[in-house]
Amino acid sequence: MIESLHRLVLFCIALALSAGLSIKSHDVPQSGGAVAFLPMGTSVQGKETIRIRGNIEKPGVYQIGSDVGGKTVTILTLVGIQEEVQEKSLSGLDFHSGDVLEITQKDAQCFDIKKETMTVEERIILGIPLDPNRMTAHDWEKLPGIGPVTAKKIIVDRQKNGDFQSVYDLNRVTGIGEAKILNLKQFFK
């Protein structure tokens, strides 16, 4: 009986903690500012969804306006750093949905900044449309109904015939028909 009571108490504590974390992680500012968690995995039109990581104070996934540049990103991430250092750090960098910025702070005046691209899986989860002209064979394999053979055919076709104007141009690849395109179109622009 006492063991059952202990289990019940532990279950209630775990439930309360997980409910508190769940509510906090879904708190989205109404002003449209940057958020560290995107509810329902959707990106917003007119906003760029980027991930910032590294030894910085506020790593996470952010949605920023398409017209926002490096200065805003540095203000979000390089808290407590002199403004002139912030402006020099990321000025001139273009941001696009699906970018990953790794910011490593060496000291108060020096940062290493590396720009990469999110994995296909992460872009899908965040609702970021894929670009069929920038995907590797490995990326294509992550999509439903596309195996290694079809992925290689897509890459060879793109190299031979040029970029795809839309996902519907995939019908020129042997083995991809209308049904497969309809299944894939949800992942593309």
Tab-separated table of N, CA and C in Angstrom, residues 34-149:
chain	number	residue	atom	x	y	z
A	34	ALA	N	11.206	37.148	-31.787
A	34	ALA	CA	11.877	35.867	-31.915
A	34	ALA	C	11.354	34.904	-30.861
A	35	VAL	N	11.218	33.660	-31.230
A	35	VAL	CA	10.782	32.637	-30.297
A	35	VAL	C	11.774	31.488	-30.318
A	36	ALA	N	11.892	30.818	-29.187
A	36	ALA	CA	12.810	29.694	-29.091
A	36	ALA	C	12.104	28.386	-29.379
A	37	PHE	N	10.794	28.383	-29.504
A	37	PHE	CA	10.039	27.175	-29.803
A	37	PHE	C	8.933	27.554	-30.769
A	38	LEU	N	8.815	26.826	-31.840
A	38	LEU	CA	7.792	27.146	-32.827
A	38	LEU	C	6.620	26.192	-32.665
A	39	PRO	N	5.468	26.675	-32.231
A	39	PRO	CA	4.333	25.799	-32.006
A	39	PRO	C	3.859	25.155	-33.300
A	40	MET	N	3.546	23.914	-33.222
A	40	MET	CA	2.999	23.126	-34.328
A	40	MET	C	3.969	23.009	-35.504
A	41	GLY	N	5.234	23.346	-35.321
A	41	GLY	CA	6.255	23.159	-36.344
A	41	GLY	C	6.013	23.941	-37.623
A	42	THR	N	5.439	25.131	-37.521
A	42	THR	CA	5.175	25.898	-38.739
A	42	THR	C	5.993	27.170	-38.765
A	43	SER	N	6.474	27.499	-39.935
A	43	SER	CA	7.151	28.781	-40.088
A	43	SER	C	6.123	29.791	-40.591
A	44	VAL	N	6.425	31.058	-40.411
A	44	VAL	CA	5.505	32.125	-40.765
A	44	VAL	C	5.997	32.808	-42.036
A	45	GLN	N	5.070	33.061	-42.971
A	45	GLN	CA	5.430	33.735	-44.206
A	45	GLN	C	5.944	35.136	-43.885
A	46	GLY	N	7.039	35.525	-44.543
A	46	GLY	CA	7.639	36.820	-44.290
A	46	GLY	C	8.653	36.804	-43.161
A	47	LYS	N	8.827	35.660	-42.546
A	47	LYS	CA	9.801	35.498	-41.467
A	47	LYS	C	10.810	34.437	-41.880
A	48	GLU	N	12.039	34.615	-41.442
A	48	GLU	CA	13.087	33.625	-41.675
A	48	GLU	C	13.269	32.837	-40.386
A	49	THR	N	13.286	31.517	-40.502
A	49	THR	CA	13.464	30.647	-39.351
A	49	THR	C	14.906	30.166	-39.347
A	50	ILE	N	15.669	30.580	-38.336
A	50	ILE	CA	17.075	30.201	-38.251
A	50	ILE	C	17.351	29.592	-36.876
A	51	ARG	N	18.398	28.776	-36.812
A	51	ARG	CA	18.832	28.213	-35.533
A	51	ARG	C	20.182	28.819	-35.215
A	52	ILE	N	20.337	29.252	-33.974
A	52	ILE	CA	21.597	29.819	-33.518
A	52	ILE	C	22.115	28.923	-32.399
A	53	ARG	N	23.369	28.501	-32.539
A	53	ARG	CA	23.957	27.640	-31.521
A	53	ARG	C	25.372	28.123	-31.222
A	54	GLY	N	25.958	27.545	-30.222
A	54	GLY	CA	27.321	27.902	-29.840
A	54	GLY	C	27.383	28.234	-28.370
A	55	ASN	N	28.508	28.780	-27.939
A	55	ASN	CA	28.673	29.116	-26.528
A	55	ASN	C	28.208	30.554	-26.278
A	56	ILE	N	26.941	30.775	-26.564
A	56	ILE	CA	26.316	32.089	-26.412
A	56	ILE	C	25.217	31.992	-25.378
A	57	GLU	N	24.731	33.145	-24.942
A	57	GLU	CA	23.743	33.158	-23.867
A	57	GLU	C	22.369	32.638	-24.285
A	58	LYS	N	21.947	32.911	-25.529
A	58	LYS	CA	20.591	32.548	-25.931
A	58	LYS	C	20.573	31.736	-27.232
A	59	PRO	N	21.047	30.481	-27.209
A	59	PRO	CA	20.928	29.664	-28.411
A	59	PRO	C	19.465	29.254	-28.595
A	60	GLY	N	19.100	28.860	-29.793
A	60	GLY	CA	17.738	28.393	-30.030
A	60	GLY	C	17.308	28.630	-31.452
A	61	VAL	N	16.037	28.368	-31.710
A	61	VAL	CA	15.430	28.584	-33.023
A	61	VAL	C	14.678	29.906	-32.946
A	62	TYR	N	14.951	30.774	-33.917
A	62	TYR	CA	14.350	32.108	-33.933
A	62	TYR	C	13.648	32.350	-35.264
A	63	GLN	N	12.572	33.126	-35.207
A	63	GLN	CA	11.935	33.628	-36.416
A	63	GLN	C	12.172	35.127	-36.440
A	64	ILE	N	12.813	35.582	-37.517
A	64	ILE	CA	13.119	36.998	-37.647
A	64	ILE	C	12.548	37.493	-38.967
A	65	GLY	N	12.259	38.772	-39.044
A	65	GLY	CA	11.738	39.349	-40.276
A	65	GLY	C	12.726	39.178	-41.419
A	66	SER	N	12.219	39.008	-42.626
A	66	SER	CA	13.072	38.816	-43.801
A	66	SER	C	14.011	39.983	-44.022
A	67	ASP	N	13.617	41.175	-43.559
A	67	ASP	CA	14.442	42.359	-43.761
A	67	ASP	C	15.425	42.594	-42.621
A	68	VAL	N	15.453	41.694	-41.646
A	68	VAL	CA	16.325	41.847	-40.490
A	68	VAL	C	17.722	41.357	-40.842
A	69	GLY	N	18.711	42.095	-40.410
A	69	GLY	CA	20.089	41.720	-40.717
A	69	GLY	C	20.841	41.242	-39.499
A	70	GLY	N	22.142	41.244	-39.648
A	70	GLY	CA	23.036	40.746	-38.617
A	70	GLY	C	22.932	41.481	-37.297
A	71	LYS	N	22.624	42.772	-37.333
A	71	LYS	CA	22.575	43.546	-36.092
A	71	LYS	C	21.518	42.987	-35.143
A	72	THR	N	20.321	42.695	-35.653
A	72	THR	CA	19.268	42.164	-34.794
A	72	THR	C	19.643	40.800	-34.244
A	73	VAL	N	20.240	39.962	-35.077
A	73	VAL	CA	20.626	38.634	-34.615
A	73	VAL	C	21.682	38.731	-33.527
A	74	THR	N	22.632	39.630	-33.681
A	74	THR	CA	23.650	39.773	-32.647
A	74	THR	C	23.050	40.294	-31.354
A	75	ILE	N	22.087	41.187	-31.454
A	75	ILE	CA	21.445	41.701	-30.242
A	75	ILE	C	20.713	40.573	-29.521
A	76	LEU	N	20.095	39.670	-30.292
A	76	LEU	CA	19.394	38.535	-29.692
A	76	LEU	C	20.348	37.583	-28.996
A	77	THR	N	21.513	37.374	-29.567
A	77	THR	CA	22.377	36.296	-29.102
A	77	THR	C	23.597	36.733	-28.314
A	78	LEU	N	24.125	37.899	-28.599
A	78	LEU	CA	25.369	38.329	-27.966
A	78	LEU	C	25.076	39.337	-26.863
A	79	VAL	N	24.236	38.921	-25.931
A	79	VAL	CA	23.816	39.785	-24.832
A	79	VAL	C	25.025	40.143	-23.973
A	80	GLY	N	25.120	41.413	-23.609
A	80	GLY	CA	26.187	41.856	-22.729
A	80	GLY	C	27.475	42.225	-23.459
A	81	ILE	N	27.464	42.222	-24.781
A	81	ILE	CA	28.648	42.564	-25.567
A	81	ILE	C	28.475	43.991	-26.079
A	82	GLN	N	29.561	44.730	-26.152
A	82	GLN	CA	29.497	46.102	-26.635
A	82	GLN	C	28.835	46.153	-28.010
A	83	GLU	N	27.989	47.173	-28.225
A	83	GLU	CA	27.205	47.280	-29.454
A	83	GLU	C	28.074	47.362	-30.706
A	84	GLU	N	29.205	48.067	-30.651
A	84	GLU	CA	30.045	48.173	-31.851
A	84	GLU	C	30.668	46.826	-32.214
A	85	VAL	N	30.950	45.995	-31.209
A	85	VAL	CA	31.466	44.649	-31.478
A	85	VAL	C	30.355	43.812	-32.102
A	86	GLN	N	29.115	43.951	-31.593
A	86	GLN	CA	27.974	43.225	-32.142
A	86	GLN	C	27.780	43.558	-33.616
A	87	GLU	N	27.808	44.850	-33.947
A	87	GLU	CA	27.552	45.275	-35.322
A	87	GLU	C	28.581	44.700	-36.287
A	88	LYS	N	29.845	44.645	-35.873
A	88	LYS	CA	30.903	44.099	-36.731
A	88	LYS	C	30.787	42.592	-36.872
A	89	SER	N	30.233	41.920	-35.870
A	89	SER	CA	30.235	40.464	-35.820
A	89	SER	C	29.461	39.822	-36.964
A	90	LEU	N	28.241	40.282	-37.207
A	90	LEU	CA	27.394	39.628	-38.202
A	90	LEU	C	26.925	40.557	-39.308
A	91	SER	N	27.470	41.769	-39.369
A	91	SER	CA	27.010	42.697	-40.395
A	91	SER	C	27.338	42.137	-41.777
A	92	GLY	N	26.409	42.290	-42.685
A	92	GLY	CA	26.611	41.831	-44.054
A	92	GLY	C	26.207	40.386	-44.303
A	93	LEU	N	25.877	39.633	-43.269
A	93	LEU	CA	25.452	38.250	-43.477
A	93	LEU	C	23.982	38.219	-43.881
A	94	ASP	N	23.667	37.447	-44.892
A	94	ASP	CA	22.273	37.218	-45.265
A	94	ASP	C	21.776	35.994	-44.525
A	95	PHE	N	20.533	36.051	-44.077
A	95	PHE	CA	19.929	34.924	-43.392
A	95	PHE	C	18.751	34.423	-44.211
A	96	HIS	N	18.640	33.123	-44.298
A	96	HIS	CA	17.516	32.494	-44.987
A	96	HIS	C	16.980	31.391	-44.101
A	97	SER	N	15.699	31.123	-44.231
A	97	SER	CA	15.118	30.037	-43.454
A	97	SER	C	15.914	28.766	-43.683
A	98	GLY	N	16.193	28.088	-42.588
A	98	GLY	CA	16.948	26.851	-42.654
A	98	GLY	C	18.431	27.026	-42.365
A	99	ASP	N	18.869	28.285	-42.161
A	99	ASP	CA	20.274	28.521	-41.839
A	99	ASP	C	20.544	28.178	-40.376
A	100	VAL	N	21.759	27.741	-40.125
A	100	VAL	CA	22.248	27.509	-38.772
A	100	VAL	C	23.481	28.378	-38.594
A	101	LEU	N	23.450	29.234	-37.593
A	101	LEU	CA	24.615	30.052	-37.274
A	101	LEU	C	25.248	29.490	-36.015
A	102	GLU	N	26.508	29.116	-36.118
A	102	GLU	CA	27.240	28.677	-34.934
A	102	GLU	C	28.153	29.825	-34.535
A	103	ILE	N	27.883	30.379	-33.365
A	103	ILE	CA	28.630	31.525	-32.874
A	103	ILE	C	29.444	31.066	-31.668
A	104	THR	N	30.758	31.142	-31.805
A	104	THR	CA	31.649	30.751	-30.722
A	104	THR	C	32.366	32.001	-30.237
A	105	GLN	N	32.114	32.355	-29.005
A	105	GLN	CA	32.733	33.549	-28.426
A	105	GLN	C	34.102	33.163	-27.892
A	106	LYS	N	35.149	33.762	-28.474
A	106	LYS	CA	36.526	33.507	-28.042
A	106	LYS	C	36.851	34.356	-26.806
A	107	ASP	N	36.524	35.644	-26.863
A	107	ASP	CA	36.690	36.570	-25.749
A	107	ASP	C	35.705	37.712	-25.960
A	108	ALA	N	35.815	38.781	-25.197
A	108	ALA	CA	34.848	39.884	-25.269
A	108	ALA	C	34.836	40.583	-26.617
A	109	GLN	N	35.886	40.470	-27.403
A	109	GLN	CA	35.986	41.185	-28.674
A	109	GLN	C	36.014	40.261	-29.900
A	110	CYS	N	36.105	38.961	-29.701
A	110	CYS	CA	36.348	38.055	-30.827
A	110	CYS	C	35.346	36.902	-30.862
A	111	PHE	N	34.763	36.684	-32.061
A	111	PHE	CA	33.792	35.621	-32.265
A	111	PHE	C	34.153	34.858	-33.527
A	112	ASP	N	33.931	33.554	-33.508
A	112	ASP	CA	33.970	32.768	-34.733
A	112	ASP	C	32.529	32.533	-35.133
A	113	ILE	N	32.203	32.778	-36.407
A	113	ILE	CA	30.841	32.602	-36.886
A	113	ILE	C	30.875	31.682	-38.088
A	114	LYS	N	30.124	30.599	-38.003
A	114	LYS	CA	30.054	29.628	-39.084
A	114	LYS	C	28.585	29.474	-39.479
A	115	LYS	N	28.323	29.520	-40.766
A	115	LYS	CA	26.955	29.412	-41.279
A	115	LYS	C	26.809	28.076	-41.996
A	116	GLU	N	25.797	27.307	-41.614
A	116	GLU	CA	25.503	26.007	-42.210
A	116	GLU	C	24.019	25.957	-42.566
A	117	THR	N	23.576	24.808	-43.002
A	117	THR	CA	22.166	24.600	-43.313
A	117	THR	C	21.604	23.502	-42.413
A	118	MET	N	20.369	23.683	-41.982
A	118	MET	CA	19.696	22.665	-41.164
A	118	MET	C	19.550	21.384	-41.975
A	119	THR	N	19.412	20.283	-41.283
A	119	THR	CA	19.144	19.019	-41.952
A	119	THR	C	17.740	19.061	-42.555
A	120	VAL	N	17.501	18.192	-43.502
A	120	VAL	CA	16.175	18.105	-44.122
A	120	VAL	C	15.122	17.805	-43.062
A	121	GLU	N	15.442	16.915	-42.159
A	121	GLU	CA	14.477	16.557	-41.111
A	121	GLU	C	14.103	17.775	-40.272
A	122	GLU	N	15.087	18.572	-39.891
A	122	GLU	CA	14.806	19.749	-39.068
A	122	GLU	C	13.980	20.774	-39.843
A	123	ARG	N	14.293	20.967	-41.123
A	123	ARG	CA	13.510	21.913	-41.930
A	123	ARG	C	12.066	21.441	-42.060
A	124	ILE	N	11.867	20.146	-42.230
A	124	ILE	CA	10.503	19.617	-42.335
A	124	ILE	C	9.746	19.836	-41.021
A	125	ILE	N	10.388	19.525	-39.908
A	125	ILE	CA	9.744	19.694	-38.597
A	125	ILE	C	9.361	21.148	-38.355
A	126	LEU	N	10.219	22.077	-38.766
A	126	LEU	CA	9.950	23.500	-38.554
A	126	LEU	C	9.060	24.109	-39.632
A	127	GLY	N	8.668	23.313	-40.629
A	127	GLY	CA	7.783	23.816	-41.680
A	127	GLY	C	8.481	24.709	-42.683
A	128	ILE	N	9.795	24.544	-42.841
A	128	ILE	CA	10.557	25.347	-43.790
A	128	ILE	C	10.532	24.637	-45.142
A	129	PRO	N	10.025	25.276	-46.197
A	129	PRO	CA	9.959	24.632	-47.506
A	129	PRO	C	11.358	24.236	-48.008
A	130	LEU	N	11.428	23.081	-48.636
A	130	LEU	CA	12.684	22.596	-49.211
A	130	LEU	C	12.865	23.164	-50.614
A	131	ASP	N	14.100	23.247	-51.058
A	131	ASP	CA	14.429	23.691	-52.409
A	131	ASP	C	14.976	22.489	-53.169
A	132	PRO	N	14.267	21.980	-54.179
A	132	PRO	CA	14.712	20.770	-54.882
A	132	PRO	C	16.040	20.938	-55.607
A	133	ASN	N	16.474	22.167	-55.801
A	133	ASN	CA	17.733	22.420	-56.508
A	133	ASN	C	18.933	22.502	-55.578
A	134	ARG	N	18.708	22.454	-54.288
A	134	ARG	CA	19.807	22.540	-53.323
A	134	ARG	C	19.955	21.269	-52.500
A	135	MET	N	19.159	20.266	-52.806
A	135	MET	CA	19.170	19.031	-52.020
A	135	MET	C	20.183	18.034	-52.576
A	136	THR	N	20.823	17.324	-51.655
A	136	THR	CA	21.749	16.257	-52.025
A	136	THR	C	20.966	14.956	-52.140
A	137	ALA	N	21.620	13.924	-52.656
A	137	ALA	CA	20.978	12.605	-52.736
A	137	ALA	C	20.593	12.130	-51.338
A	138	HIS	N	21.454	12.387	-50.377
A	138	HIS	CA	21.160	11.999	-48.994
A	138	HIS	C	19.902	12.717	-48.485
A	139	ASP	N	19.750	13.997	-48.829
A	139	ASP	CA	18.553	14.753	-48.442
A	139	ASP	C	17.300	14.133	-49.054
A	140	TRP	N	17.374	13.801	-50.343
A	140	TRP	CA	16.211	13.226	-51.031
A	140	TRP	C	15.781	11.911	-50.386
A	141	GLU	N	16.740	11.125	-49.935
A	141	GLU	CA	16.428	9.827	-49.320
A	141	GLU	C	15.603	9.969	-48.048
A	142	LYS	N	15.645	11.111	-47.414
A	142	LYS	CA	14.900	11.344	-46.177
A	142	LYS	C	13.407	11.545	-46.418
A	143	LEU	N	13.032	11.782	-47.664
A	143	LEU	CA	11.620	12.030	-47.981
A	143	LEU	C	10.889	10.710	-48.214
A	144	PRO	N	9.600	10.671	-47.883
A	144	PRO	CA	8.830	9.431	-48.048
A	144	PRO	C	8.713	9.030	-49.523
A	145	GLY	N	8.980	7.769	-49.777
A	145	GLY	CA	8.852	7.242	-51.130
A	145	GLY	C	10.076	7.434	-52.000
A	146	ILE	N	11.127	8.028	-51.468
A	146	ILE	CA	12.356	8.238	-52.233
A	146	ILE	C	13.463	7.401	-51.596
A	147	GLY	N	13.948	6.444	-52.347
A	147	GLY	CA	15.050	5.615	-51.874
A	147	GLY	C	16.351	6.053	-52.509
A	148	PRO	N	17.433	5.317	-52.244
A	148	PRO	CA	18.743	5.690	-52.774
A	148	PRO	C	18.805	5.729	-54.304
A	149	VAL	N	18.146	4.797	-54.967
A	149	VAL	CA	18.184	4.743	-56.429
A	149	VAL	C	17.473	5.950	-57.030
